[in-house]
PDB file of N, CA and C in Angstrom:
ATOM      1  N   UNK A 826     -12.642  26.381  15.717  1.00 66.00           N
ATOM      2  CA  UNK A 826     -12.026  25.131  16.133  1.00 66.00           C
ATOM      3  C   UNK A 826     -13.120  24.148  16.533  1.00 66.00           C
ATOM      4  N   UNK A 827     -12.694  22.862  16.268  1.00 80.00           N
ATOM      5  CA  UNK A 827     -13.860  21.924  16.232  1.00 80.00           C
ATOM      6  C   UNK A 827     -13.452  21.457  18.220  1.00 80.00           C
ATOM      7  N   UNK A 828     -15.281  21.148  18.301  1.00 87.00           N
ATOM      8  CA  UNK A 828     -15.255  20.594  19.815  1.00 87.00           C
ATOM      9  C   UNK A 828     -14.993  19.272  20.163  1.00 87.00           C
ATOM     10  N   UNK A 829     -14.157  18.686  21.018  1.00 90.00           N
ATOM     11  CA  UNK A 829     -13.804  17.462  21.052  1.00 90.00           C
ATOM     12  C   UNK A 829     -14.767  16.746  21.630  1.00 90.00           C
ATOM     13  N   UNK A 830     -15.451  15.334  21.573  1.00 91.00           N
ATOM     14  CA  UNK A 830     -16.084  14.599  22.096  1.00 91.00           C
ATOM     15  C   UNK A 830     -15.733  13.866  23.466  1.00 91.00           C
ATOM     16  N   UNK A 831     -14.763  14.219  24.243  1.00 91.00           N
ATOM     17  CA  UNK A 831     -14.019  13.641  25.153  1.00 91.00           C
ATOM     18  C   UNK A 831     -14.153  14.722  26.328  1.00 91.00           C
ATOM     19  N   UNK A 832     -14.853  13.851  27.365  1.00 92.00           N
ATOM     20  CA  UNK A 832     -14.652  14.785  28.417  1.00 92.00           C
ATOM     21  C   UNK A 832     -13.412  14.599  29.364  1.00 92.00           C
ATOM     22  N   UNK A 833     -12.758  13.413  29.288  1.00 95.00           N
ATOM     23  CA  UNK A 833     -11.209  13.534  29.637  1.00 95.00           C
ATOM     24  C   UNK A 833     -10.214  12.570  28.873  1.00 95.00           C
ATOM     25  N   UNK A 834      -9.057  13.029  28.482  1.00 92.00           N
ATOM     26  CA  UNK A 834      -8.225  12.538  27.914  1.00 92.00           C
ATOM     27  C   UNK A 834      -7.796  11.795  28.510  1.00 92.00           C
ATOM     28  N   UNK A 835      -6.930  10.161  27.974  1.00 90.00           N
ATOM     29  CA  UNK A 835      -6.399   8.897  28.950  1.00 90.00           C
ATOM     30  C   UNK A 835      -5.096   9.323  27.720  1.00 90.00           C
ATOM     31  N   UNK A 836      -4.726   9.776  26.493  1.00 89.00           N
ATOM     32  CA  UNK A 836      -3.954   9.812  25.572  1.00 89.00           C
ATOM     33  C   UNK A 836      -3.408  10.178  24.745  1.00 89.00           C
ATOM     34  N   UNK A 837      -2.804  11.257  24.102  1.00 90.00           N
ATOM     35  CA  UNK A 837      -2.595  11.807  22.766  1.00 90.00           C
ATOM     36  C   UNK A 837      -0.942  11.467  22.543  1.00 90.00           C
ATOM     37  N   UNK A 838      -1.330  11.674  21.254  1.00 91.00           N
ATOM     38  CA  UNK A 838       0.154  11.261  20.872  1.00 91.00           C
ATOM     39  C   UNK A 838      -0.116  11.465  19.142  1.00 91.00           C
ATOM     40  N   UNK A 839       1.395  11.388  18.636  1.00 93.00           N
ATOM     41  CA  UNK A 839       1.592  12.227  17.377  1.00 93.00           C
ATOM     42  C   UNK A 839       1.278  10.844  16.740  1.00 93.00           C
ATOM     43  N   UNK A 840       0.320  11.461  15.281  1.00 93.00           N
ATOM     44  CA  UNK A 840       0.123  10.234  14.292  1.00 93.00           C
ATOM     45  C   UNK A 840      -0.243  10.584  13.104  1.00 93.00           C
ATOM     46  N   UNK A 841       0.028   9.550  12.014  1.00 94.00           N
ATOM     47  CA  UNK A 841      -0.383   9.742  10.432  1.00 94.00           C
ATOM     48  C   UNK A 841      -1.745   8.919  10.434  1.00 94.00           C
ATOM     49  N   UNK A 842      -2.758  10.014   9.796  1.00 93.00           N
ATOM     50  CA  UNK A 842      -3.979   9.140   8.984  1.00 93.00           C
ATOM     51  C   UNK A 842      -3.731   9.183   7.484  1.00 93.00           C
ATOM     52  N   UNK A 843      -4.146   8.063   7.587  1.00 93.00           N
ATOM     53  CA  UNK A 843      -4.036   7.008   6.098  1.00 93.00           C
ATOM     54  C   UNK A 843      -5.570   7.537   5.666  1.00 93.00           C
ATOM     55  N   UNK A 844      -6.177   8.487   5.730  1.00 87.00           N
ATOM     56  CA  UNK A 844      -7.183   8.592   4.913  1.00 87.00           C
ATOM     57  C   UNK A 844      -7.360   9.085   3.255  1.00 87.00           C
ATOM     58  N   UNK A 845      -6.896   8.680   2.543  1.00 84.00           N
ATOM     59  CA  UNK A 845      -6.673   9.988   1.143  1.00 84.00           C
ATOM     60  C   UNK A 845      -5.340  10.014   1.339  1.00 84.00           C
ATOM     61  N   UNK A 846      -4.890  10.970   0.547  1.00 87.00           N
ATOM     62  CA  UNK A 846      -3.651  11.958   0.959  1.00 87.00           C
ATOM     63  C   UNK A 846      -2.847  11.640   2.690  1.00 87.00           C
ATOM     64  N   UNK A 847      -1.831  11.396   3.170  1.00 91.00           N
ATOM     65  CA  UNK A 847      -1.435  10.935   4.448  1.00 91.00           C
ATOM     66  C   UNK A 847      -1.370  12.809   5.068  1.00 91.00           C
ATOM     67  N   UNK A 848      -2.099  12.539   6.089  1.00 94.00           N
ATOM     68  CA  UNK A 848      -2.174  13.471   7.098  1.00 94.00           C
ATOM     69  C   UNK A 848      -1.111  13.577   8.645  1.00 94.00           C
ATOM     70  N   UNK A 849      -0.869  14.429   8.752  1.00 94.00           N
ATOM     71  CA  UNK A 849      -0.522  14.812   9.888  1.00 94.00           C
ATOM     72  C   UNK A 849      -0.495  15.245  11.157  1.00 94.00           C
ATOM     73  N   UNK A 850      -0.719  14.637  12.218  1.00 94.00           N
ATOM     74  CA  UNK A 850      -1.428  15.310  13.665  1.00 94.00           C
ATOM     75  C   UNK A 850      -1.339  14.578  14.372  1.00 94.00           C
ATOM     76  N   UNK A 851      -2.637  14.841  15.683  1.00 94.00           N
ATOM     77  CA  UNK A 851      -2.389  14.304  16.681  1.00 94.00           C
ATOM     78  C   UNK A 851      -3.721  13.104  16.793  1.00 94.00           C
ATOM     79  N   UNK A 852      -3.388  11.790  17.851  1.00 93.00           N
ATOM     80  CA  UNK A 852      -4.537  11.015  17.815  1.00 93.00           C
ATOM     81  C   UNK A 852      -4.614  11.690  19.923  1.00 93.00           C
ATOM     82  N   UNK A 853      -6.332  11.632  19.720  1.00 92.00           N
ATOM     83  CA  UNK A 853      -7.056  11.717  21.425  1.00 92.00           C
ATOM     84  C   UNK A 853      -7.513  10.538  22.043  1.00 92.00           C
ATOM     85  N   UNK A 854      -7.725   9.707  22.547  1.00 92.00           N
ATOM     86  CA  UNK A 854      -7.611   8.935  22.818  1.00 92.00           C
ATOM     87  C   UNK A 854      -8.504   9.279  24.607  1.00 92.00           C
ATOM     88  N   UNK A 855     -10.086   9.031  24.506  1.00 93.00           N
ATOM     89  CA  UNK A 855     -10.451   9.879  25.786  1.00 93.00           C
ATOM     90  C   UNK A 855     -11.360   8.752  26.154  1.00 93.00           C
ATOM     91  N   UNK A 856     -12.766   9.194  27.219  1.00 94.00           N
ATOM     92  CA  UNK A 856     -13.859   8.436  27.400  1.00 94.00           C
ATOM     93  C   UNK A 856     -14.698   8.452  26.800  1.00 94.00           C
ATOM     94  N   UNK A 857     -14.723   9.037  25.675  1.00 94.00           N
ATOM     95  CA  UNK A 857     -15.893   8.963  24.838  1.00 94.00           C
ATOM     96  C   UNK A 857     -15.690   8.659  23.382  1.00 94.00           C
ATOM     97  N   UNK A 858     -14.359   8.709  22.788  1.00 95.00           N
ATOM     98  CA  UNK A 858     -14.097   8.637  21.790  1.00 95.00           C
ATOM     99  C   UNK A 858     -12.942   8.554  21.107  1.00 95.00           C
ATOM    100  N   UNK A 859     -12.628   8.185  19.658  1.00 94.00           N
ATOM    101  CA  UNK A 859     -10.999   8.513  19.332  1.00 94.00           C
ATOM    102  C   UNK A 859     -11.186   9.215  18.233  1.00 94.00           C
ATOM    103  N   UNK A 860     -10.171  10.456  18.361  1.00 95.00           N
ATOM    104  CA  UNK A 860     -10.105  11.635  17.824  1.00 95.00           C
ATOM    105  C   UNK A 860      -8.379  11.678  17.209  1.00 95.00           C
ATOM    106  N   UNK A 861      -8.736  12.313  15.969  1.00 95.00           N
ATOM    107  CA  UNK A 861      -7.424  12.451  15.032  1.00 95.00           C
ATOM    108  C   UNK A 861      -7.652  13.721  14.954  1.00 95.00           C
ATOM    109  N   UNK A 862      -6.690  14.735  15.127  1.00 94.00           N
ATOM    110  CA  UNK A 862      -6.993  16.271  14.349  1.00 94.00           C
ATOM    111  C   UNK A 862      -5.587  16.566  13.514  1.00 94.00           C
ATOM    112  N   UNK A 863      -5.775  17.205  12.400  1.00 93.00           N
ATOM    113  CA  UNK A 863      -4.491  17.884  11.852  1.00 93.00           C
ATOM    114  C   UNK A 863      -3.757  18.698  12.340  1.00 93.00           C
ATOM    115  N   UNK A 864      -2.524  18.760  12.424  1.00 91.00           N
ATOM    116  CA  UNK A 864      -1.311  19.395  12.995  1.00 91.00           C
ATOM    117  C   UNK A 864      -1.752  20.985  12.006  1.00 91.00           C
ATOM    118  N   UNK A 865      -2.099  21.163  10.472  1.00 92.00           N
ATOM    119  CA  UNK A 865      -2.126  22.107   9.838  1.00 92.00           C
ATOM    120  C   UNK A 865      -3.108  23.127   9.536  1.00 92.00           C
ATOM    121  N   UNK A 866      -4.571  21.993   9.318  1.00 90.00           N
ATOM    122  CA  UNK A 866      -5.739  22.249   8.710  1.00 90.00           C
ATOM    123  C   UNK A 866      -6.622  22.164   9.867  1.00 90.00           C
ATOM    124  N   UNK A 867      -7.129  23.191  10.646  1.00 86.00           N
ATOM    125  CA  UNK A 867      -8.299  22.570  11.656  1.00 86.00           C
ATOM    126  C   UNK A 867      -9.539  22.050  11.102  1.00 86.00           C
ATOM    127  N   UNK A 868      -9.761  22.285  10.332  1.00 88.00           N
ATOM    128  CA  UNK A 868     -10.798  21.545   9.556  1.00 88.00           C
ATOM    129  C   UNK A 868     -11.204  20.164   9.152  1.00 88.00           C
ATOM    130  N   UNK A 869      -9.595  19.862   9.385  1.00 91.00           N
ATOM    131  CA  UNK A 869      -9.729  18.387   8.693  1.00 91.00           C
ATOM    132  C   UNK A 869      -9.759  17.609  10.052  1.00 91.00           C
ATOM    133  N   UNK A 870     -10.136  16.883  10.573  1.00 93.00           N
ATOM    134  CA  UNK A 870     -10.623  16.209  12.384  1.00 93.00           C
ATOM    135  C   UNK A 870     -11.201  14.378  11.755  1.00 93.00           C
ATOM    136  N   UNK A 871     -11.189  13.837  12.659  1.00 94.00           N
ATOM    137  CA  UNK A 871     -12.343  12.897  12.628  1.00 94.00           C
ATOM    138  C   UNK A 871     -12.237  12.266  14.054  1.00 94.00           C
ATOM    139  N   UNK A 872     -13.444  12.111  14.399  1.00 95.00           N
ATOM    140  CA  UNK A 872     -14.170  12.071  15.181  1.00 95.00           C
ATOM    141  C   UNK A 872     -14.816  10.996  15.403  1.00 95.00           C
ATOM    142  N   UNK A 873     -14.672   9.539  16.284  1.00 95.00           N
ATOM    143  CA  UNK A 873     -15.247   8.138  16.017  1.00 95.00           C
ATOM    144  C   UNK A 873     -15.497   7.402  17.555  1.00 95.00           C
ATOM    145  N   UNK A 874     -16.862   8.026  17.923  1.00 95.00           N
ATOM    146  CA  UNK A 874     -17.781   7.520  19.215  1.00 95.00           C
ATOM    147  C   UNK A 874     -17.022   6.262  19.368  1.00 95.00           C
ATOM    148  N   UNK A 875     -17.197   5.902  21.177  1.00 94.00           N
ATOM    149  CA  UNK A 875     -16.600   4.460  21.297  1.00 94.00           C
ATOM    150  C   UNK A 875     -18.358   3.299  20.219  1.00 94.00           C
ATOM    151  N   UNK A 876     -18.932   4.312  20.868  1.00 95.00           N
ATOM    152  CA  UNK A 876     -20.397   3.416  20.175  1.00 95.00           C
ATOM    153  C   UNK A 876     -20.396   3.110  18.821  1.00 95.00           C
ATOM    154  N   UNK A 877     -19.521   3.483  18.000  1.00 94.00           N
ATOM    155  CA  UNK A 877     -19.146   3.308  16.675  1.00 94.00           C
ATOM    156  C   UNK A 877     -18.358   2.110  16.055  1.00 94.00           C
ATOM    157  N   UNK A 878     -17.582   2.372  17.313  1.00 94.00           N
ATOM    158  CA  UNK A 878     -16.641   1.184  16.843  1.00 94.00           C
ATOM    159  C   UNK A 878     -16.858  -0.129  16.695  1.00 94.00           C
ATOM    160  N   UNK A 879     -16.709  -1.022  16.026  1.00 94.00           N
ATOM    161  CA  UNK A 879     -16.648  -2.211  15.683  1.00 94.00           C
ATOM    162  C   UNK A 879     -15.705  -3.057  15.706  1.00 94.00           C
ATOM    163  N   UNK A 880     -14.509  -3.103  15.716  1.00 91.00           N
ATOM    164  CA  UNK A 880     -13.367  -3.680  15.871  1.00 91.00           C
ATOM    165  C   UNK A 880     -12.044  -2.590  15.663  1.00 91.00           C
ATOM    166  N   UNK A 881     -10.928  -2.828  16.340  1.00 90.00           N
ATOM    167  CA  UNK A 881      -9.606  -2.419  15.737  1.00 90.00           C
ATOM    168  C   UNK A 881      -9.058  -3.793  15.316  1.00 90.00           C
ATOM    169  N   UNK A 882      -8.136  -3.027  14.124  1.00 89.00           N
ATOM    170  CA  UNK A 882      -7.473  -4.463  13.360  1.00 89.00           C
ATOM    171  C   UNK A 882      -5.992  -3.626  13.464  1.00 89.00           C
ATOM    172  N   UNK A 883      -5.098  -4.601  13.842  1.00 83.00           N
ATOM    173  CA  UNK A 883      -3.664  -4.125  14.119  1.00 83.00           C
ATOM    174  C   UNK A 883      -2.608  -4.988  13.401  1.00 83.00           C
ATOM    175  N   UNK A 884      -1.596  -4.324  12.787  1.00 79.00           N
ATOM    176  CA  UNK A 884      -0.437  -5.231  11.652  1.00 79.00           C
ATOM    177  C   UNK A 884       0.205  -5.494  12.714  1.00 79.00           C
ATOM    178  N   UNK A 885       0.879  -6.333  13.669  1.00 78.00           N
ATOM    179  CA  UNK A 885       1.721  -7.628  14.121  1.00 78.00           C
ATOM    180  C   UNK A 885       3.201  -7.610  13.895  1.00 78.00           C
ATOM    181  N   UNK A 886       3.941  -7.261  14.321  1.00 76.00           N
ATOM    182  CA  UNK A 886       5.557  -7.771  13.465  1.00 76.00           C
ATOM    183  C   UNK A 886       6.435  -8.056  14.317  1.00 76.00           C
ATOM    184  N   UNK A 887       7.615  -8.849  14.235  1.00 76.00           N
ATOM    185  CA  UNK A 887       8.450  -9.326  14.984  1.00 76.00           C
ATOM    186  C   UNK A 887       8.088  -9.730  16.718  1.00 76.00           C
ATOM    187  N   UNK A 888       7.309 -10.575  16.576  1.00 71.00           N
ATOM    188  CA  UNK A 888       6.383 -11.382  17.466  1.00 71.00           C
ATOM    189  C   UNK A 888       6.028 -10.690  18.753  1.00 71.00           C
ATOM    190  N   UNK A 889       5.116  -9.551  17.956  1.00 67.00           N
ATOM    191  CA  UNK A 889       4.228  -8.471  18.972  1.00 67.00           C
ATOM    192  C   UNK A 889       4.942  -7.650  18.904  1.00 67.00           C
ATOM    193  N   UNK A 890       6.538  -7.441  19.358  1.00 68.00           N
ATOM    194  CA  UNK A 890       7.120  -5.857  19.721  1.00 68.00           C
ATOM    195  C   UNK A 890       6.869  -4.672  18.918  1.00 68.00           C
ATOM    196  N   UNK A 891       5.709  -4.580  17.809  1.00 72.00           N
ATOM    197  CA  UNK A 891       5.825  -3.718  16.570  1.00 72.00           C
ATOM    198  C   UNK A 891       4.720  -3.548  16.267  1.00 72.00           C
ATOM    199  N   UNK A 892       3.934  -2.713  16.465  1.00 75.00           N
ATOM    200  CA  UNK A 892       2.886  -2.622  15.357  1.00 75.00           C
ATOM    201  C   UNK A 892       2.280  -1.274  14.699  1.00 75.00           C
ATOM    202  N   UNK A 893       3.116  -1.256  13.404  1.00 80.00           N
ATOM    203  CA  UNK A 893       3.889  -0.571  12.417  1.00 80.00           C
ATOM    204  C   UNK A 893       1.945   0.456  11.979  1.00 80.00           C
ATOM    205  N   UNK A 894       1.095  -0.295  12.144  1.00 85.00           N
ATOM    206  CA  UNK A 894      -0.154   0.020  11.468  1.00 85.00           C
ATOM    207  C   UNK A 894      -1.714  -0.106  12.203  1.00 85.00           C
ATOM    208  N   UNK A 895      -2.188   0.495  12.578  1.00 89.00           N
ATOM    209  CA  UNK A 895      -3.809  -0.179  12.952  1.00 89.00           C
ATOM    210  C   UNK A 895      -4.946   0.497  12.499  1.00 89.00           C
ATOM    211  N   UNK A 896      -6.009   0.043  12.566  1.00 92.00           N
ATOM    212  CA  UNK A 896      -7.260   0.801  11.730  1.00 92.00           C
ATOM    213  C   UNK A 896      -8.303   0.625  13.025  1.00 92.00           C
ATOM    214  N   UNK A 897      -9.401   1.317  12.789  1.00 94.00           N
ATOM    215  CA  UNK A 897     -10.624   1.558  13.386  1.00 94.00           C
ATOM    216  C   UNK A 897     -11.670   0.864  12.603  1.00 94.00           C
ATOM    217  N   UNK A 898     -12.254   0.062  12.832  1.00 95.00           N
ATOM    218  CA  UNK A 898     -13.439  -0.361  11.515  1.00 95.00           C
ATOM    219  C   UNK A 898     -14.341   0.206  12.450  1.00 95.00           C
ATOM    220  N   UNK A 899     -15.256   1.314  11.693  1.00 95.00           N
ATOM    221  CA  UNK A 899     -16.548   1.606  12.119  1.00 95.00           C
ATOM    222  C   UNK A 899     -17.858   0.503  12.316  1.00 95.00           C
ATOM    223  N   UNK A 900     -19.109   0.646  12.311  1.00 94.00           N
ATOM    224  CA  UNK A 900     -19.924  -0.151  12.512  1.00 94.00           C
ATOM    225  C   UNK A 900     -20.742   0.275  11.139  1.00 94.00           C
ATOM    226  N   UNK A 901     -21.101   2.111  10.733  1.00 91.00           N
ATOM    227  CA  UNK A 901     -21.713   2.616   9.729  1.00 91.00           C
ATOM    228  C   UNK A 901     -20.326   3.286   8.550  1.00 91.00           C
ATOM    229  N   UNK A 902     -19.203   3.191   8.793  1.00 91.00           N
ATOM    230  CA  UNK A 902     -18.669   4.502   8.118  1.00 91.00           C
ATOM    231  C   UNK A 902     -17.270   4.145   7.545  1.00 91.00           C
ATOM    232  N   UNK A 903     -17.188   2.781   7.698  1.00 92.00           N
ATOM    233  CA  UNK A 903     -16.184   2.291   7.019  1.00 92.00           C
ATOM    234  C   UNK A 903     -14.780   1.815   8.170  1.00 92.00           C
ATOM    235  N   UNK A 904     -13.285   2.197   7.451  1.00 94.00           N
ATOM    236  CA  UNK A 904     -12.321   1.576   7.855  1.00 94.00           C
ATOM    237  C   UNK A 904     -11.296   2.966   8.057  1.00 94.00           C
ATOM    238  N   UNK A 905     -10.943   3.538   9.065  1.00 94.00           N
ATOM    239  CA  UNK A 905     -10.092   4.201   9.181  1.00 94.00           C
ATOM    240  C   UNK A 905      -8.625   4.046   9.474  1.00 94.00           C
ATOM    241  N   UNK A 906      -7.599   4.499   9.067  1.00 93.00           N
ATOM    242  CA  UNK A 906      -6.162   3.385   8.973  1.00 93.00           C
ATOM    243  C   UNK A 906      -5.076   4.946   9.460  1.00 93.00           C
ATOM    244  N   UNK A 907      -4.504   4.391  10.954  1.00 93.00           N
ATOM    245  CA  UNK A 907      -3.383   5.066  11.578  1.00 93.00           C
ATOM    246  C   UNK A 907      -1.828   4.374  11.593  1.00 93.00           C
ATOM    247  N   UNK A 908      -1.087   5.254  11.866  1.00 90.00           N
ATOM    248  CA  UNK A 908      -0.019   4.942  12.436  1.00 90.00           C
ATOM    249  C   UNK A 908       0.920   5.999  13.183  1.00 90.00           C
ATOM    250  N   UNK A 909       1.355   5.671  14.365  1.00 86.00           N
ATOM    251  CA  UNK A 909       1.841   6.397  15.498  1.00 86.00           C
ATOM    252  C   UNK A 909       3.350   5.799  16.025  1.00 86.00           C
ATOM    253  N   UNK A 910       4.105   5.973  16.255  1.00 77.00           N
ATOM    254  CA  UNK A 910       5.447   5.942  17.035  1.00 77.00           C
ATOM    255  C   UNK A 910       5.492   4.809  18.533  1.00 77.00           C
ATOM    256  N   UNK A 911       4.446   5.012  18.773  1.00 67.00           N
ATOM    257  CA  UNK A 911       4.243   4.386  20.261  1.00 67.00           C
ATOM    258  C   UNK A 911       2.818   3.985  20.222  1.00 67.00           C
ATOM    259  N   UNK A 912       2.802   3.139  18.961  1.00 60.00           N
ATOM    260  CA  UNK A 912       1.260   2.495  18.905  1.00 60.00           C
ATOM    261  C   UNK A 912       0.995   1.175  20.076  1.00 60.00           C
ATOM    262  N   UNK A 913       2.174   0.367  20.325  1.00 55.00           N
ATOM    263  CA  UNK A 913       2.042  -0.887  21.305  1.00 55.00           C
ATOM    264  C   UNK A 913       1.971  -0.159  22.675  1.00 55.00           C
ATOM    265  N   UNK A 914       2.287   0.887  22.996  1.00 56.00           N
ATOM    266  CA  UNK A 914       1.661   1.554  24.589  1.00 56.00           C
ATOM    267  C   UNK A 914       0.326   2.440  24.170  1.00 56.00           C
ATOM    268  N   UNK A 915      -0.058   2.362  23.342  1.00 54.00           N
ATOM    269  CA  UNK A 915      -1.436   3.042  23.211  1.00 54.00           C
ATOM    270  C   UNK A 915      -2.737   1.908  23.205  1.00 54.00           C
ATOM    271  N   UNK A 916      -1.833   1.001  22.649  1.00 54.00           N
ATOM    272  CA  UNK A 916      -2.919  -0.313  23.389  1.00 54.00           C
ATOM    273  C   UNK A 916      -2.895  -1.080  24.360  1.00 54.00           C
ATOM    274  N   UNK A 917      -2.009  -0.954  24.868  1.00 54.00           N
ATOM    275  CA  UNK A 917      -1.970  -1.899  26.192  1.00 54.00           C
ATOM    276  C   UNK A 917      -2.381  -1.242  26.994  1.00 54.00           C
ATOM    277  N   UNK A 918      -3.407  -2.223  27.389  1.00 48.00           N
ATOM    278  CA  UNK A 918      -4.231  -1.740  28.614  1.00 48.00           C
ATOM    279  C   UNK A 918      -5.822  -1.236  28.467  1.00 48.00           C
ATOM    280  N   UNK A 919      -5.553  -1.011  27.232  1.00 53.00           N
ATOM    281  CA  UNK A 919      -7.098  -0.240  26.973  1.00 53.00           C
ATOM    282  C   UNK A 919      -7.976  -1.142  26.390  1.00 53.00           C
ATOM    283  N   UNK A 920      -9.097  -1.309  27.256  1.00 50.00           N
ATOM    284  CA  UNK A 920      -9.996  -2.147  27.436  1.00 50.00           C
ATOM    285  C   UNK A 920     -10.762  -1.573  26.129  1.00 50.00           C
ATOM    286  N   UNK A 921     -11.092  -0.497  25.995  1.00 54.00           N
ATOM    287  CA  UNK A 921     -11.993   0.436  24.355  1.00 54.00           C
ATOM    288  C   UNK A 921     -11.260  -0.741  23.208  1.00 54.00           C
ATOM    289  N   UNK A 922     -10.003  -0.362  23.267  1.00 50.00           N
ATOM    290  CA  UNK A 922      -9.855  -0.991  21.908  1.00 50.00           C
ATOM    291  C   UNK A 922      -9.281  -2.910  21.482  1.00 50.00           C
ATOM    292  N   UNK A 923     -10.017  -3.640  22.918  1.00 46.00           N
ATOM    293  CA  UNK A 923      -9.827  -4.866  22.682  1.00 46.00           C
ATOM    294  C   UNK A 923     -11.596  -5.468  22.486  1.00 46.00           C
TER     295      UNK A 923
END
């Protein structure tokens, strides 16, 4: 089992990565990082330092109450693309991803 980069969790909650093929699992959401792991495959993880990050970009709908989609843009590693159930309380408030 892979080691998490987070020495305490502020978050998890159930989510699809849009990477390839749509995945299944959970997003971590800690002080050091945001973490996706598969519900099936432990193997399949990703793993994205706050020092990495470069922006989140978030889809908008019905004037804020919704947001159906958001991504991670790395700084070296590209664009990573989620979606979660209770994505508008996973951002509010969190200073990491504004």
């Amino acid at each position: 089992m892979v080691q998490s980069l987070n020495t305490k969790v502020d978050l998890t909650i159930d989510a699809t990565s849009f990477l390839g093929i749509n995945e299944y699992g959970k997003i971590m959401i800690g002080d050091k990082a945001f973490e996706f792991y598969n519900d099936r495959d432990q193997r399949k993880f990703i793993q994205i330092p706050w020092e990495d990050v470069d922006y989140v970009i978030a889809s908008v709908m019905f004037k804020g109450r919704w947001i159906p989609r958001y991504a991670i843009r790395t700084k070296k590693n590209g664009t990573y693309t989620f979606s979660s159930k209770e994505a508008q309380e996973s951002f509010a408030g969190d200073s990491r991803l504004c």
